[in-house]
Short mmCIF file of C-alpha atoms in Angstrom, two decimals:
data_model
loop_
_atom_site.label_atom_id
_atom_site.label_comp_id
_atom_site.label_asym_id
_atom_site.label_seq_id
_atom_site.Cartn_x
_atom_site.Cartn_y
_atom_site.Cartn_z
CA UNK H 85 0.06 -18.76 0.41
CA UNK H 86 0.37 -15.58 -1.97
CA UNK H 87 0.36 -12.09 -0.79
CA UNK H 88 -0.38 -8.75 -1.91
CA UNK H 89 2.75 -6.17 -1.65
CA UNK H 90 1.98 -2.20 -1.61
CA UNK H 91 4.96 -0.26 -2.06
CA UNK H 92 4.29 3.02 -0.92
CA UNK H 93 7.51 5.74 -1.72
CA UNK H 94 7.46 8.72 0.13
CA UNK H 95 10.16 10.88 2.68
CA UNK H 96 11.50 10.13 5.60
CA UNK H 97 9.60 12.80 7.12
CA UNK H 98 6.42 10.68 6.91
CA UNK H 99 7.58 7.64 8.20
CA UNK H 100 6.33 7.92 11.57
CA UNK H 101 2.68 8.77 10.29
CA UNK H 102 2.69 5.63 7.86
CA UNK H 103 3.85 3.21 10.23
CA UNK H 104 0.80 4.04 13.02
CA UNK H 105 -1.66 4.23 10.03
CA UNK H 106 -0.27 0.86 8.28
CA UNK H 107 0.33 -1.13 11.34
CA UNK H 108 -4.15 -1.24 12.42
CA UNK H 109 -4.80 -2.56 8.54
CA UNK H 110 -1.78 -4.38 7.49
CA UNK H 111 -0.09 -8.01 8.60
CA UNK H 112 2.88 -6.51 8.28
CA UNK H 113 4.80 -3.28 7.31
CA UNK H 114 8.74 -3.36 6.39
CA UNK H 115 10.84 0.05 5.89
CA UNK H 116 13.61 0.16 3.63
CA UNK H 117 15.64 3.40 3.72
CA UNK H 118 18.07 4.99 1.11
CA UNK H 119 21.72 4.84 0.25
CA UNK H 120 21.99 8.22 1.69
CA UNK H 121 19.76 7.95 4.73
CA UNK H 122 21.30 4.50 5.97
CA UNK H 123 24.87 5.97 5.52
CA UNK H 124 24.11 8.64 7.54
CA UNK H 125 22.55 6.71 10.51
CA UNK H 126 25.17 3.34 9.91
CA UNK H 127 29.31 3.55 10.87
CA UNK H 128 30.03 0.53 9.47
CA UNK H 129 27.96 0.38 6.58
CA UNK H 130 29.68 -1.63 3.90
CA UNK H 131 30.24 -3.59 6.08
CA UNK H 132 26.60 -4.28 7.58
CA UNK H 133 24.96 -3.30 3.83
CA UNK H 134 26.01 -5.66 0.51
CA UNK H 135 24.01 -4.34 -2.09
CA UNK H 136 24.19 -2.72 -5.46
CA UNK H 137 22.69 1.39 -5.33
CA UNK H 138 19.77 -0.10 -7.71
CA UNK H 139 18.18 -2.24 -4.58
CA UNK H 140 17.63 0.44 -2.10
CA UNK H 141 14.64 2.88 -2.82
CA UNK H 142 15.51 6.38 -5.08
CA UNK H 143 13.05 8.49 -2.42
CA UNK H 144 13.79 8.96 0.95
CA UNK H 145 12.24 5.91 2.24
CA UNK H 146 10.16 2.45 0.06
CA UNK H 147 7.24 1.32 2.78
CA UNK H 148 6.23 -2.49 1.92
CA UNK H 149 2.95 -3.26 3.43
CA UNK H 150 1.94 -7.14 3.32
CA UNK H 151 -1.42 -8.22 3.40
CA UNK H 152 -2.72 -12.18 2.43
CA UNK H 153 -4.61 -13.58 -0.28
CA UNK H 154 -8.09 -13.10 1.67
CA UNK H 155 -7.76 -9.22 1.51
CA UNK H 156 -9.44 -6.83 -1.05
CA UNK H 157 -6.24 -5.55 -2.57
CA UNK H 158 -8.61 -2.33 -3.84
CA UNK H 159 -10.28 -2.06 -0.55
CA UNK H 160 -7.09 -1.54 1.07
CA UNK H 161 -5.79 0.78 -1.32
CA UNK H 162 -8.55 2.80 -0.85
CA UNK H 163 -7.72 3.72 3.03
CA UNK H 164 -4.02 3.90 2.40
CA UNK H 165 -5.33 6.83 -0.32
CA UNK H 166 -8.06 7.93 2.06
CA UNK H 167 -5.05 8.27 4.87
CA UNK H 168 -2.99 10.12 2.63
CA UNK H 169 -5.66 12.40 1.01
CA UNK H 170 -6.53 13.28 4.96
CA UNK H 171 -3.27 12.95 7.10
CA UNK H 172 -1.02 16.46 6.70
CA UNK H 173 2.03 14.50 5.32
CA UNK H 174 4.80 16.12 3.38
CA UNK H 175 5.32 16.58 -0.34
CA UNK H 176 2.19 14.64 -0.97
CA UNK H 177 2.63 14.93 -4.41
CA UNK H 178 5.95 12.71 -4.93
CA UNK H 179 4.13 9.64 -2.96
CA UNK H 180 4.10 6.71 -5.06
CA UNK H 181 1.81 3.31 -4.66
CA UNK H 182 2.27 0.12 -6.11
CA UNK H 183 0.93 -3.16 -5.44
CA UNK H 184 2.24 -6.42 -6.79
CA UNK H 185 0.90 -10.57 -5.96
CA UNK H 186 4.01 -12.58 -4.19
CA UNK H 187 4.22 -15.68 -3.28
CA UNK H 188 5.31 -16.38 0.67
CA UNK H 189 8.58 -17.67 -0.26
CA UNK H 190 9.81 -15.05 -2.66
CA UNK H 191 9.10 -12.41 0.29
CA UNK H 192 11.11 -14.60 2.35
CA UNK H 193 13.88 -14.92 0.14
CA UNK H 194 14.07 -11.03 -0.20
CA UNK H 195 15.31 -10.87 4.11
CA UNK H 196 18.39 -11.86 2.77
CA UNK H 197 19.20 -9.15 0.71
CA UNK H 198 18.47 -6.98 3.39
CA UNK H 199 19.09 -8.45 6.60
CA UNK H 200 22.59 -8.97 8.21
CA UNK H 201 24.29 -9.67 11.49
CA UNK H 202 25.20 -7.30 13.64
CA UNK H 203 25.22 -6.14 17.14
CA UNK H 204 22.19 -4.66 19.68
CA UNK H 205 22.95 -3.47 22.97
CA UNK H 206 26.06 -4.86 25.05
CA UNK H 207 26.61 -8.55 24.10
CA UNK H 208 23.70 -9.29 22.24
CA UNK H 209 24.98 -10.82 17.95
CA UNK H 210 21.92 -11.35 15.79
CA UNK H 211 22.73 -13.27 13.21
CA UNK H 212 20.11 -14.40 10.33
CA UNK H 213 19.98 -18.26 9.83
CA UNK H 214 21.71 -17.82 6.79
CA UNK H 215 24.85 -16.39 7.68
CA UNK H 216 25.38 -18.10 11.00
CA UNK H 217 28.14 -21.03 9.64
CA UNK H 218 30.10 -17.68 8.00
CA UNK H 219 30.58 -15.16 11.19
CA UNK H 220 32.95 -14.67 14.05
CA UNK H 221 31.55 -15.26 17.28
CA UNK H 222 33.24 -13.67 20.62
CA UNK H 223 32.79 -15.77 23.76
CA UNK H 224 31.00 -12.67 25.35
CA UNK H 225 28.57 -12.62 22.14
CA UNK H 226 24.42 -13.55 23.19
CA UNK H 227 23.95 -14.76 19.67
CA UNK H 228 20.49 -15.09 18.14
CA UNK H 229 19.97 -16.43 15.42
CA UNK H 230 16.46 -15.60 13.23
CA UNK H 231 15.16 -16.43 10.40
CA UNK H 232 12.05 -13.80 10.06
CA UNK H 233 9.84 -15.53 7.78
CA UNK H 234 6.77 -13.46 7.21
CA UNK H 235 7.08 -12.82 10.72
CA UNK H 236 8.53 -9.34 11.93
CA UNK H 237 11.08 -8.39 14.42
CA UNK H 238 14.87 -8.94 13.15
CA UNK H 239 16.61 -6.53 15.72
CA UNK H 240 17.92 -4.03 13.36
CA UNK H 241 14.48 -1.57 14.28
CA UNK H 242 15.12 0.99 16.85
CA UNK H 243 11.74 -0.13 18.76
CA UNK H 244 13.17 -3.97 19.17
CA UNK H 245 17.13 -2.80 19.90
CA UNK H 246 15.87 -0.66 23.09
CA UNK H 247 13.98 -3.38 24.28
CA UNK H 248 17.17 -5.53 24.11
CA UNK H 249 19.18 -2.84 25.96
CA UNK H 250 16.51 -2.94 28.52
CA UNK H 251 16.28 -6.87 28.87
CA UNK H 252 19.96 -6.63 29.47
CA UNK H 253 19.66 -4.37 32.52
CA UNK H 254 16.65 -6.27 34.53
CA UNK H 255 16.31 -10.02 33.38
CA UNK H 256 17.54 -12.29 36.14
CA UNK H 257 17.54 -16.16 36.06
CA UNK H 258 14.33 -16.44 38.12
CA UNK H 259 12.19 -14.37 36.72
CA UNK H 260 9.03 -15.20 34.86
CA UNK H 261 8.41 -13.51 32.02
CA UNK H 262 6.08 -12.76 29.00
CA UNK H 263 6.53 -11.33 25.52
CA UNK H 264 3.36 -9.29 24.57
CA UNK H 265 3.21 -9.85 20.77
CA UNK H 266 6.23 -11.32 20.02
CA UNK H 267 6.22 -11.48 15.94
CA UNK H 268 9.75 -13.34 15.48
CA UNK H 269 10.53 -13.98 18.92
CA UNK H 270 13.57 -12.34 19.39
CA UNK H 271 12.67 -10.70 22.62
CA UNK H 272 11.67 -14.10 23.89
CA UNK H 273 15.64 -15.47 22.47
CA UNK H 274 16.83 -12.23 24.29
CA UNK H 275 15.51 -13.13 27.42
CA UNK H 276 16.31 -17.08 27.51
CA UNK H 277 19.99 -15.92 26.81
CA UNK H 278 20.05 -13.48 29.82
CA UNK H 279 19.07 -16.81 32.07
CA UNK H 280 15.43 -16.91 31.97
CA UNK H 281 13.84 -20.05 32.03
CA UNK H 282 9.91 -19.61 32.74
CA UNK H 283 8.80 -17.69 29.87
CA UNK H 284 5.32 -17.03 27.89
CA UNK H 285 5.32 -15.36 23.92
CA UNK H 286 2.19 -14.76 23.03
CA UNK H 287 0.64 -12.79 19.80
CA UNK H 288 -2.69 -12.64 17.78
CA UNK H 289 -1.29 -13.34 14.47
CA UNK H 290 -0.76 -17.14 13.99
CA UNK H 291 1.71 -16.69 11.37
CA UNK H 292 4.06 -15.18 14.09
CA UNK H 293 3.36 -17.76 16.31
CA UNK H 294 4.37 -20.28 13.87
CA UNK H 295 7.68 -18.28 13.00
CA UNK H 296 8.80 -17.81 16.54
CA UNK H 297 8.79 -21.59 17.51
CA UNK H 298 10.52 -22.29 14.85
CA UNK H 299 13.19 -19.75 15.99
CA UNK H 300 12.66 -20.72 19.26
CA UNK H 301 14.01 -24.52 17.66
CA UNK H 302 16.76 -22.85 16.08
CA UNK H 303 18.18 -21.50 19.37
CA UNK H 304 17.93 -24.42 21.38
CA UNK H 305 14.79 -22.76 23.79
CA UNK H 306 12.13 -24.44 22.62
CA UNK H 307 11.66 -26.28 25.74
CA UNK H 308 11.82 -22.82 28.36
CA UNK H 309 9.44 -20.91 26.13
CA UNK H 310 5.32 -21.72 26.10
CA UNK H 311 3.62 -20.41 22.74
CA UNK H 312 0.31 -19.18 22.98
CA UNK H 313 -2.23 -16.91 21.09
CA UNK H 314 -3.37 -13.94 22.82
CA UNK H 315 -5.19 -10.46 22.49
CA UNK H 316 -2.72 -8.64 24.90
CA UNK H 317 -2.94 -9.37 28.56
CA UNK H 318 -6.98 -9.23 28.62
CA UNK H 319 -7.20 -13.24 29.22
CA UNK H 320 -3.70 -13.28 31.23
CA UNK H 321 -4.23 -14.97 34.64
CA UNK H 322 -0.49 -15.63 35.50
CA UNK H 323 1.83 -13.28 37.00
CA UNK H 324 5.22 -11.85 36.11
CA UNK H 325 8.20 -10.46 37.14
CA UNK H 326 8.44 -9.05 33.32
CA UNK H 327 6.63 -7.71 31.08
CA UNK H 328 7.85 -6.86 27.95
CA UNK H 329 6.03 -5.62 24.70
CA UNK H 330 7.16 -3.87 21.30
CA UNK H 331 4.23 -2.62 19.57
CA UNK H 332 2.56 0.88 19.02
CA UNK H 333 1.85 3.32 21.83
CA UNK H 334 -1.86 3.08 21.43
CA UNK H 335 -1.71 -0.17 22.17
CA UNK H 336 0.72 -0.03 25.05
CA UNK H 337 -1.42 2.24 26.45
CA UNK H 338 -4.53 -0.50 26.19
CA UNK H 339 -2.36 -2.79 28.52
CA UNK H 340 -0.49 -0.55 30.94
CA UNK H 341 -3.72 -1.04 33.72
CA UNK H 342 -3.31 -4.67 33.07
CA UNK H 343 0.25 -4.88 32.89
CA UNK H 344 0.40 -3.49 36.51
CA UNK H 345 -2.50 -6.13 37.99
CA UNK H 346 -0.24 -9.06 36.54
CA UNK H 347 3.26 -7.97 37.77
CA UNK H 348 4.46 -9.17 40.99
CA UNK H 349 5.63 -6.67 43.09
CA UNK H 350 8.81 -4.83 41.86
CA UNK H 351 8.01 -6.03 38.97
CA UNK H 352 9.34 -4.71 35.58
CA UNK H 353 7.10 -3.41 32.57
CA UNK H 354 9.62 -2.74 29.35
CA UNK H 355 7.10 -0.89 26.54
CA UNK H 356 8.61 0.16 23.48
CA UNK H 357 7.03 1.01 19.61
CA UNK H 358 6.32 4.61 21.06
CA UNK H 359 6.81 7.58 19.14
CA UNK H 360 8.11 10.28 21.20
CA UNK H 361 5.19 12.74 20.91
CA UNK H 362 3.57 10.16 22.56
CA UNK H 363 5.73 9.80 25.36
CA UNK H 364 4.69 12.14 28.13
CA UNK H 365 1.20 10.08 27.80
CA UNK H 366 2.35 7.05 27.94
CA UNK H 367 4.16 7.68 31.31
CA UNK H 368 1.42 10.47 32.70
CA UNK H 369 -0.61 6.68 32.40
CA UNK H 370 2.02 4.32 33.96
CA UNK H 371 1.96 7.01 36.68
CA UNK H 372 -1.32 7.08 37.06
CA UNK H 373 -1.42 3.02 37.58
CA UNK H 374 1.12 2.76 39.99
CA UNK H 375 4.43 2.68 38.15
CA UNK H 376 7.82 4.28 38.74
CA UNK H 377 9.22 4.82 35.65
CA UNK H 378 12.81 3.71 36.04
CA UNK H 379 14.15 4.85 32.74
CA UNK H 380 13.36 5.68 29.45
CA UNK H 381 15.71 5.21 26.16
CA UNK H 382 14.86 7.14 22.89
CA UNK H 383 16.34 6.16 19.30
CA UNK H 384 15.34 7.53 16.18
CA UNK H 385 12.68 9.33 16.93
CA UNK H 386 11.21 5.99 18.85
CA UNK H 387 11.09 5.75 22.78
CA UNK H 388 11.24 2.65 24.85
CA UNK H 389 10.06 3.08 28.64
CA UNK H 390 11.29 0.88 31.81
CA UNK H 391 9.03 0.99 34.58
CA UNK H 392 8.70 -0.22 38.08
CA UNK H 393 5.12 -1.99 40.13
CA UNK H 394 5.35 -0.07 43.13
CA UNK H 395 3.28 -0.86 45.95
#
């Protein structure tokens, strides 16, 4: 399959903006940030980051957006201009769109130039497929191992990370869990290696449903981990003692009445992808439902949110 790339160059101020706008039209939308910005926000970064200067963007921030063969290129382009033209965005004048025709295994082929391991939370080690024969693993390391594909979800995006840290602090060895659009499947990996065994990922997008059980394969948990396409929890039946989901706030909030039918009790909802001024919303409505909201992690201007089925 071939794919249309828009490369849309623009500051880091408007990042936030893009991302909610780009993430309703688009399959996919990847980030890449500057020298400058990634050394600021990375300690070890020549260590983490091999590239030459002339592969990261010259503007603040380079916003791929990925969209398949079917798609009107020009139809697209039109909203992302309409967005811009009506959205109160900064220095609207130095954004720059391109759009290019790729084929699916050049854009895979470009993760590795941009994706490393490195290390999320407490013990968990991603590590891309790639590079897994040529790193040091600790006994204490939770590695997982991904291999992206046209999927997304690698770890290394605030939204995912906090999820991780929160996985860490609630998953226990009998507890059934699902994974509320799980693009890669990491959350799913995260989750198996914590001791879970009973586990559902689920996601609209069949291209990320192909790309996590493949990644489920390549860490052994094929067998603990049921695949299945689904429009958030509206068709769910089952119930959990986890929830977990890493998408956008507007679409948290869709599920948060749900999310609370289909936990058992003292059950645990983890909801990341939520800007912060969305926040106080977001937990006014897990409130309202029936949560208590056990803790909430913020990273880079992105908030995760642990919370509780109380009964």
């Amino acid at each position: 399959m071939k794919w249309h790339e828009v490369s849309i160059s623009t500051k880091e101020e408007n990042e936030e903006q893009f991302s909610i706008f780009l993430n309703t039209i688009a399959k996919g939308v990847s980030i890449e940030h500057s020298v400058d910005i990634l050394k600021a926000k990375t300690d070890n970064f020549d260590e983490q980051f091999r590239l030459d200067p002339k592969d990261y963007p010259e503007s603040d921030i380079r916003i791929l957006v990925y969209f398949d063969e079917t798609y009107n290129i020009d139809e697209q382009l039109g909203k992302i201009n309409a967005f811009i033209d009506e959205t109160p965005l900064v220095h609207k004048e130095e954004i720059e769109i391109g759009s290019s025709m790729i084929d699916e295994m050049d854009w895979e082929n470009e993760w590795k130039k941009y994706f490393h391991n490195f290390k999320v939370g407490r013990n968990f080690f991603i590590v891309p497929s790639w590079e897994y024969a040529d790193v040091d693993i600790a006994d204490s390391d939770k590695v997982i191992k991904i291999d992206p594909g046209m999927a997304f979800g690698t770890g290394d995006h605030a939204t995912t990370s906090l999820c991780l840290t929160f996985l860490e602090d609630v998953i226990k060895a009998e507890d059934k869990v699902i994974d509320v659009g799980t693009g890669s499947g990491i959350l799913s990996i995260g989750a198996y290696l914590l001791g879970a065994r009973d586990i559902k990922a689920t996601d609209i997008d069949d291209l990320s449903l192909q790309v996590s059980k493949e990644n489920f394969a390549l860490n052994g948990c094929e067998d603990s981990i049921t695949v299945m396409p689904a429009d958030l929890l509206k068709d769910e039946t089952d119930n959990y003692d986890v929830i977990v989901a890493n998408i956008l706030a507007h679409i948290i909030d869709d599920m948060i009445d749900d999310a609370y039918k289909l936990l058992n009790d003292s059950g645990r909802f983890i909801a990341s992808g939520i800007i912060v001024e969305k926040r106080d919303d977001i937990i006014e409505h897990m409130k309202q439902a029936g949560f208590s909201i056990t803790d909430v992690l913020e990273e880079e201007g992105w908030v995760a949110i642990l919370a509780e089925k109380v009964e």
